[in-house]
Coordinates of C-alpha atoms in Angstrom, one line a residue:
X286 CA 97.4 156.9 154.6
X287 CA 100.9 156.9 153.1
X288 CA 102.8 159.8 152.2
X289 CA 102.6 159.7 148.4
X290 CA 104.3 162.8 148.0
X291 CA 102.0 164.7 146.4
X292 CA 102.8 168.2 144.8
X293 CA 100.8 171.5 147.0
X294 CA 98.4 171.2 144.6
X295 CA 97.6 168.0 144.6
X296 CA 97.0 168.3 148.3
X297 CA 95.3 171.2 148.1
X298 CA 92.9 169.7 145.6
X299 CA 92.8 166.2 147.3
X300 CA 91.5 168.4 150.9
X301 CA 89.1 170.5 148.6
X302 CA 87.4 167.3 147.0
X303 CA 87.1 165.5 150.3
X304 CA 85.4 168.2 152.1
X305 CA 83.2 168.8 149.3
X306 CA 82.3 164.9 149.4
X307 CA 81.8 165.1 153.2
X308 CA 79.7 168.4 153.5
X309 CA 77.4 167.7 149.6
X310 CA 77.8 164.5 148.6
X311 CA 77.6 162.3 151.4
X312 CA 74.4 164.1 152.7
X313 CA 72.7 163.2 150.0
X314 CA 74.3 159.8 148.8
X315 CA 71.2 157.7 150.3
X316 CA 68.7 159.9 148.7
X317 CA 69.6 159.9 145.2
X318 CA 70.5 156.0 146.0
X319 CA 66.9 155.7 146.8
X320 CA 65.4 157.5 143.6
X321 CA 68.2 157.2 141.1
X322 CA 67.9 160.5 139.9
X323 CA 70.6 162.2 138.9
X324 CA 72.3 164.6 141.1
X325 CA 71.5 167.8 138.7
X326 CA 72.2 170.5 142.0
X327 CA 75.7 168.4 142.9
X328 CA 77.0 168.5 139.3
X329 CA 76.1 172.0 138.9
X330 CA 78.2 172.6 142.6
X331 CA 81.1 170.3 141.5
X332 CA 81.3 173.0 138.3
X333 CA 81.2 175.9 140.0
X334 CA 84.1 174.5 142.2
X335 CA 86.1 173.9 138.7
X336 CA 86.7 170.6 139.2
X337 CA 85.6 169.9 135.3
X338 CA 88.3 171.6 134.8
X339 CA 90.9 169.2 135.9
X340 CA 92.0 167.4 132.8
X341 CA 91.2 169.7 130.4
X342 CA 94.7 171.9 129.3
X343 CA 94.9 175.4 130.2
X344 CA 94.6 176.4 126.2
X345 CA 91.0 175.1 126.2
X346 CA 89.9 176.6 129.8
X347 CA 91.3 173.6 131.8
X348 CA 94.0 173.4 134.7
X349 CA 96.4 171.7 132.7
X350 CA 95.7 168.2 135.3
X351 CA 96.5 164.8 134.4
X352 CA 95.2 161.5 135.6
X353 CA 96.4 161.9 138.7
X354 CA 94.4 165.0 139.7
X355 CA 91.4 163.1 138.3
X356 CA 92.1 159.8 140.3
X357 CA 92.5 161.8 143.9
X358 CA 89.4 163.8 143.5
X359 CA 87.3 160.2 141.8
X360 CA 88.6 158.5 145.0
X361 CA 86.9 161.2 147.7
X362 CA 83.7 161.8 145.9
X363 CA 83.7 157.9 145.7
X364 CA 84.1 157.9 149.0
X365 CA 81.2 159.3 150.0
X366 CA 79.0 157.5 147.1
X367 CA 80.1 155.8 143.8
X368 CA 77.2 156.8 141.8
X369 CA 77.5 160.7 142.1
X370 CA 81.2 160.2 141.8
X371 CA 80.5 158.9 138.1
X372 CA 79.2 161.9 137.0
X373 CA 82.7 163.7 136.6
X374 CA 84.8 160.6 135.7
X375 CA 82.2 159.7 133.2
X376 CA 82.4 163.0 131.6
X377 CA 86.2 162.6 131.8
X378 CA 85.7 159.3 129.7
X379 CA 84.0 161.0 127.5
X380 CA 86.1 163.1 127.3
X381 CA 89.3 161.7 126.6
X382 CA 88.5 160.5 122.9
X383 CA 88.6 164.3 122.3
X384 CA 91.9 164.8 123.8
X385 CA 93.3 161.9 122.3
X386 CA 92.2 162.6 119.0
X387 CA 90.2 165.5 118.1
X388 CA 91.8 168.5 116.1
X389 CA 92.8 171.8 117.2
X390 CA 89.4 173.0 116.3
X391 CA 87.2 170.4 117.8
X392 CA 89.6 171.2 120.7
X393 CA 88.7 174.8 120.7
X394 CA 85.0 173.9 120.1
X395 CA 84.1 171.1 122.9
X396 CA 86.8 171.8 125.7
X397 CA 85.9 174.9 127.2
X398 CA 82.2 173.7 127.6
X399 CA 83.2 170.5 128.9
X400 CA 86.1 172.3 131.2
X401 CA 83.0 174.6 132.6
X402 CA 81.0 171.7 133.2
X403 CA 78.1 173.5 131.0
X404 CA 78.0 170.3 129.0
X405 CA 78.9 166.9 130.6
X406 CA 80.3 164.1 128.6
X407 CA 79.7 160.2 127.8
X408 CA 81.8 158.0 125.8
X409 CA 79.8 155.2 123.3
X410 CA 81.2 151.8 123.0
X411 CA 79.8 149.4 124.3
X412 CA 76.5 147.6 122.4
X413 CA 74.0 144.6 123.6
X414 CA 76.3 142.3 121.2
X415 CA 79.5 144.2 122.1
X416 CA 80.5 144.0 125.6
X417 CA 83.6 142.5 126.3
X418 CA 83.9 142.3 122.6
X419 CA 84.2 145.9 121.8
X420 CA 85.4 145.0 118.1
X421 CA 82.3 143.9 117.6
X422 CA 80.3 146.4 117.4
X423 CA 77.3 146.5 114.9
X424 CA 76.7 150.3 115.2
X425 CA 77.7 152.0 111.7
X426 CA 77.9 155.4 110.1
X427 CA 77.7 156.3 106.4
X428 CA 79.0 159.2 104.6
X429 CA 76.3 160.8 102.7
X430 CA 77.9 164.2 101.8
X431 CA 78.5 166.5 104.2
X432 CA 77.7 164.3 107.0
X433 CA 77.9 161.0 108.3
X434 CA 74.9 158.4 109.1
X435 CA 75.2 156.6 112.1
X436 CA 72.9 153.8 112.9
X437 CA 72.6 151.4 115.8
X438 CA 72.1 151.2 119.7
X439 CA 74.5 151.9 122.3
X440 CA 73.8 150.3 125.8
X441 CA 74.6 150.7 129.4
X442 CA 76.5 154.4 128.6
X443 CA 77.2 156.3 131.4
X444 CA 75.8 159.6 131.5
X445 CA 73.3 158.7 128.6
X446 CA 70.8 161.0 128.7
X447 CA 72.6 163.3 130.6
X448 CA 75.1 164.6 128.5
X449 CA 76.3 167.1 126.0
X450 CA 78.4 165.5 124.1
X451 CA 78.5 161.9 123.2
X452 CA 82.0 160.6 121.5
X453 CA 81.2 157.6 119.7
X454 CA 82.8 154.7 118.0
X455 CA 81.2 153.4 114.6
X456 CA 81.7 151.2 112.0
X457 CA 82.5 152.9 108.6
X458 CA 83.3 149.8 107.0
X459 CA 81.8 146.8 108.6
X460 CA 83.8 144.5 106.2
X461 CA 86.9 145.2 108.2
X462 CA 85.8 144.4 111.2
X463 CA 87.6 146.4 114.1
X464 CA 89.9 148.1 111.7
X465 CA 86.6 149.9 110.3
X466 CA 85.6 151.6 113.5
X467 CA 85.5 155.2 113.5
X468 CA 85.1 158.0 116.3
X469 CA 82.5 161.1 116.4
X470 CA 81.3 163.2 118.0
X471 CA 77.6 163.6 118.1
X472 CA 76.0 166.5 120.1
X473 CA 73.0 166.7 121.9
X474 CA 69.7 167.8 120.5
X475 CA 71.1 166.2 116.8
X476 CA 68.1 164.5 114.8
X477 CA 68.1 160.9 115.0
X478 CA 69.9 160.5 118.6
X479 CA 67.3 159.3 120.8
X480 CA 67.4 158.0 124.2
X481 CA 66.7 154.1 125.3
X482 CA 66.0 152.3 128.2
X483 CA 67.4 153.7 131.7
X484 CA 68.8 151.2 133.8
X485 CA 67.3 150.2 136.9
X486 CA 71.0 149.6 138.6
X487 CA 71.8 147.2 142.1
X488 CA 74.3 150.3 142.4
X489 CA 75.7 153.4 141.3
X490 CA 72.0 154.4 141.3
X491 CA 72.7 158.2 141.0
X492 CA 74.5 157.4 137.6
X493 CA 72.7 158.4 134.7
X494 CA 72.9 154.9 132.7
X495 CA 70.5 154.1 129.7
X496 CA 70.8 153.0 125.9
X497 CA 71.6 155.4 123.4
X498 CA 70.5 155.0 119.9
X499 CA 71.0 156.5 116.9
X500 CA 68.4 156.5 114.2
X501 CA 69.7 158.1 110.8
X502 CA 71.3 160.5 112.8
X503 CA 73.4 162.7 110.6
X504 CA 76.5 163.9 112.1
X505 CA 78.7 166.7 110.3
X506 CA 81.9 165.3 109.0
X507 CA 83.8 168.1 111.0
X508 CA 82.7 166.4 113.9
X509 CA 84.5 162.7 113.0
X510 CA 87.8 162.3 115.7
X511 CA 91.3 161.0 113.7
X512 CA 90.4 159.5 110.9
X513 CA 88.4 156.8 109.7
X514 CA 89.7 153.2 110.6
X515 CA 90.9 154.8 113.9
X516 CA 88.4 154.4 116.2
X517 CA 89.5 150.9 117.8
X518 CA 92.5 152.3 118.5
X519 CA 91.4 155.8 119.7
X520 CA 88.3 153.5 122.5
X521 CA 92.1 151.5 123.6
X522 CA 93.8 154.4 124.5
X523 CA 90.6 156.1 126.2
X524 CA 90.4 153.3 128.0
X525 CA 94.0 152.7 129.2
X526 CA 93.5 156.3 130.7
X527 CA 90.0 156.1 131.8
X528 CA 90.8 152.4 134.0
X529 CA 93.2 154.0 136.8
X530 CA 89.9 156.0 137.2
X531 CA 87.6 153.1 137.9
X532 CA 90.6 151.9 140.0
X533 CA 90.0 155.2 142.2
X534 CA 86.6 155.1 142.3
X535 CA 87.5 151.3 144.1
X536 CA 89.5 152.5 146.4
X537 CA 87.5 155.5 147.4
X538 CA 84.3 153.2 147.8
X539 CA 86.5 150.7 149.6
X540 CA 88.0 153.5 151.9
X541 CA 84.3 154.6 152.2
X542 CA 83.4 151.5 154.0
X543 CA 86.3 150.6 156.0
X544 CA 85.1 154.4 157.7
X545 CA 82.3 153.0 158.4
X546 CA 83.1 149.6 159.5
X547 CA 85.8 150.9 162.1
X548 CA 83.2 153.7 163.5
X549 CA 80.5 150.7 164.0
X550 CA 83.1 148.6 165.5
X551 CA 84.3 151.0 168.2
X552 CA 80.9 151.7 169.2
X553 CA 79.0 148.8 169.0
X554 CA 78.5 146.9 172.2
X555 CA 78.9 143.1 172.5
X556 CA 79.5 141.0 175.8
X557 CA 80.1 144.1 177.6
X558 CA 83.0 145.9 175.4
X559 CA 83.2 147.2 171.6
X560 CA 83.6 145.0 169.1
X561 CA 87.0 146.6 167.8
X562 CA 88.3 144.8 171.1
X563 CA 87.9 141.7 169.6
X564 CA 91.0 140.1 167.7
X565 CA 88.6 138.6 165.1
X566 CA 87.0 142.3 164.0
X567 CA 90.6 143.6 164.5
X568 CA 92.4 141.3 161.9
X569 CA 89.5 142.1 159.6
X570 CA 90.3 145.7 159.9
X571 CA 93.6 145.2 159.1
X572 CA 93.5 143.4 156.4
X573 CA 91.2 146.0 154.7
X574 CA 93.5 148.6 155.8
X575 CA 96.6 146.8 154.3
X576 CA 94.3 146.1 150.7
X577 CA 93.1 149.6 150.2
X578 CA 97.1 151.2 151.1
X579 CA 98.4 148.6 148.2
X580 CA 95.4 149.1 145.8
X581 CA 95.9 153.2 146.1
X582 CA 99.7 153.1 146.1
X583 CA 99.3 150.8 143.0
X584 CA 96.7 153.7 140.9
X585 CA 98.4 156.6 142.0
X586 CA 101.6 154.7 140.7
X587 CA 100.0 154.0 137.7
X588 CA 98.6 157.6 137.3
X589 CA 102.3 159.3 137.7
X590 CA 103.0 156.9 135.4
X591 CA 100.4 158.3 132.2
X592 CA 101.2 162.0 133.1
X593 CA 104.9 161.4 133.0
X594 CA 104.4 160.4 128.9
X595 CA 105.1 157.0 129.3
X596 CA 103.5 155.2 126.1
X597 CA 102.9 151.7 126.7
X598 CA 100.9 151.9 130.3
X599 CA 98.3 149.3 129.0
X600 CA 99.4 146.8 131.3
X601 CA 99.4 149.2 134.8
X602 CA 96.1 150.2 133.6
X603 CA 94.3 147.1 133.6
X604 CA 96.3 146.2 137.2
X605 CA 94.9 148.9 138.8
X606 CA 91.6 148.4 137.6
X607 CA 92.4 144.8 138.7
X608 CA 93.3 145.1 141.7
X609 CA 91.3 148.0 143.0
X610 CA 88.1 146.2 141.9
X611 CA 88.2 143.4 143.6
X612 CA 89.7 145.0 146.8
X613 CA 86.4 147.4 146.8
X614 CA 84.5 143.9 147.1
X615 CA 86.6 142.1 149.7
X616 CA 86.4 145.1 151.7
X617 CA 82.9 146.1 151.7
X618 CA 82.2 142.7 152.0
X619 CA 84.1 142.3 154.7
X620 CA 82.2 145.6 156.2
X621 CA 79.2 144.5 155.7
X622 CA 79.9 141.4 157.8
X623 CA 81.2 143.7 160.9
X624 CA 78.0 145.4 161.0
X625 CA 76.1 141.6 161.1
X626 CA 72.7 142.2 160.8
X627 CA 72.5 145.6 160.5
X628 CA 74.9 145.6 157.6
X629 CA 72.2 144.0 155.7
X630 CA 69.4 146.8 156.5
X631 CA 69.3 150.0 154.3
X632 CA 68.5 151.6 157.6
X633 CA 72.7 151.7 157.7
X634 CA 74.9 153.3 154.5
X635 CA 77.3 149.9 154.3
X636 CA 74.9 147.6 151.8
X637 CA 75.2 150.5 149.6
X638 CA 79.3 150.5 149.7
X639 CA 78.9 146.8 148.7
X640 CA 76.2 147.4 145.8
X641 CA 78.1 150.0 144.4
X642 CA 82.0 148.1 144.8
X643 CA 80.6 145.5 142.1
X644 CA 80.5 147.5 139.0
X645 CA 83.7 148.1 139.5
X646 CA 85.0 144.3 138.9
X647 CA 82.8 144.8 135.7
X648 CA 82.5 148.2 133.7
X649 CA 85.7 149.6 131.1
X650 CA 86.8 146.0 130.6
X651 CA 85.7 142.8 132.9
X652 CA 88.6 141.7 135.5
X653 CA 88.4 138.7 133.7
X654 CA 89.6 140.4 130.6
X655 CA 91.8 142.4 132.2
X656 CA 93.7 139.7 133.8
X657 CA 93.6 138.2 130.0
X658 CA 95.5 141.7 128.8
X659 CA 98.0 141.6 131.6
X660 CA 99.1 138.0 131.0
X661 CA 99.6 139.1 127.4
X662 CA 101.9 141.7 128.4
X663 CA 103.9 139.1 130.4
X664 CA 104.3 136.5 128.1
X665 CA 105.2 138.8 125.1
X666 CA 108.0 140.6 128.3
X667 CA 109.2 137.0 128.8
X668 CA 109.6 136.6 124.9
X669 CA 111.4 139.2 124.2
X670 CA 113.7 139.2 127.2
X671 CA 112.0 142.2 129.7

């Protein structure tokens, strides 16, 4: 790997998360693959080890991290398996709406319990008719006093069913369209938020992923995030900081199986020598190599880039979510194929690597809309002399 020049910390925490993914995740990676449940005793390991804490600022309990401590520590639990991984960087998507957004006294209210990892987080945007089209979501709230009335289905959330807190983006005035979305914050155990359908996944099978629903469910106007009108803008920036995370989580899956591939290939026999022998296997191995260096220097660039302040990062964002995704599926394609046969047989960890690179292409914005955001970027650059 290539010296990225991390701080002491960042080293520290980056050797800390990848012995914790080789000594408690990894063990168990094909089991909860296997029965996609979720990973209740890892989660409630991962918060006693503080890394919850990472994002959140040291006024609300936190260590004061950016994205970059969350994309080194995504990258080695995904490493060892994508779906467990998405327990903490889904609770950091969840989370962010609150950091973007939320006052001083939601602050006070839902950090530390997030920071503790007491209370995990999931972020509500997308809907059955609302995927790539988030600004049409059908989902709406009503104020009726006190409290807002939110109405409508939320599907394929992350940690649904799982989580504490569930930050939320409704429409408070439908006629506006995307300009009428608002953000909340709807706790769990509130009247009216029930719990869908969970997903039977190809991958990422120890995620937590089901429909959440909201039936007349009356949430307490202290617990709206901004104001309303602002919750298109407040899902955006969430996910301009949440994508160099999926990003990670592609690199550490691809990293994942290129550890595997080269172990198989020095071991297996063929015509009398190893397979890693063979100049066909070796320029595979390179190639992978080469991929997952440029895909990590390109997230870790991008990360730096967020914590530094910068403003406009929506372009690196969606790059590295870009890039990263469809490296993961090059590379654990491309693993799979070095282990032939066997590659194909969940006797062997690879065919999960692959199963669990895909979501990566898709979830927090399709490559294929991502590559539409980044050409926008260019061509207004080129128009107004970048």
């Amino acid at each position: 790997m290539m010296n990225y020049y991390l701080t002491e910390m960042q080293q520290a925490l980056q050797q800390l998360a990848r012995e914790f993914a080789r000594g408690t995740i990894a063990p168990a990676a094909a089991q909860y693959d296997q029965s996609a449940e979720f990973p209740w005793p890892i989660v409630k390991e991962m918060a006693r080890m503080d890394f919850f804490r990472l994002w959140i600022p040291e006024a609300y309990e936190g260590m004061g991290g950016g994205i970059t401590e969350m994309a080194l520590v995504t990258e080695e639990f995904s490493r060892a398996c994508g779906g467990i991984a998405l327990a903490l960087a889904g609770t950091a998507l969840g989370t962010f709406p609150i950091l973007i957004a939320g006052s001083e006294e939601q602050q006070r209210k839902f950090l530390p319990v997030l920071a503790s990892g007491e209370g995990l987080a999931a972020f509500c945007l997308t809907e059955p008719e609302a995927g790539s089209d988030a600004g049409a979501i059908q989902t709406t709230a009503r104020l009726d006093g006190d409290a807002y009335i939110l109405n409508g289905t939320k599907h394929f959330i992350t940690n649904g069913g799982v989580a504490r807190f569930y930050t939320v983006i409704a429409n408070t005035d439908p006629a506006r369209g995307a300009r009428g979305a608002t953000a909340f914050v709807v706790e769990e155990g509130t009247p009216g938020l029930i719990f869908g359908k969970k997903e039977d996944k190809m991958g990422i099978r120890a995620s937590a992923t089901c429909e959440v629903v909201f039936q007349e469910c009356r949430v307490p106007k202290e617990n709206l995030l901004g104001k309303e009108g602002m919750g298109f803008p407040i899902a955006m920036k969430t996910l301009d900081r949440s994508r160099p995370g999926v990003a990670a989580q592609a690199v550490g899956i691809a990293q994942g199986a290129l550890d595997h591939a080269v172990r198989y290939a020095r071991t297996r026999q063929q015509f009398g020598q190893s397979i890693s022998s063979f100049q066909a296997i070796q320029f595979m191995l390179a190639d992978m190599a080469t991929e997952i260096e440029a895909a990590r220097a390109l997230v870790y660039g991008t990360a730096r880039m967020i914590d530094s302040g910068e403003k406009d990062f929506g372009r690196e964002s969606a790059m590295c979510k870009v890039f990263a995704g469809d490296v993961a599926m090059r590379v654990t394609t491309d693993a799979v194929q070095i282990f032939g046969g066997y590659g194909y047989m969940k006797d062997y960890p690879i065919e999960k690597y692959m199963r669990d690179a895909k979501i990566t292409q898709i979830y927090e914005g399709t490559n294929q809309i991502q590559r539409g955001v980044i050409a926008r970027h260019v061509i207004k650059e080129s128009a107004s002399g970048q």
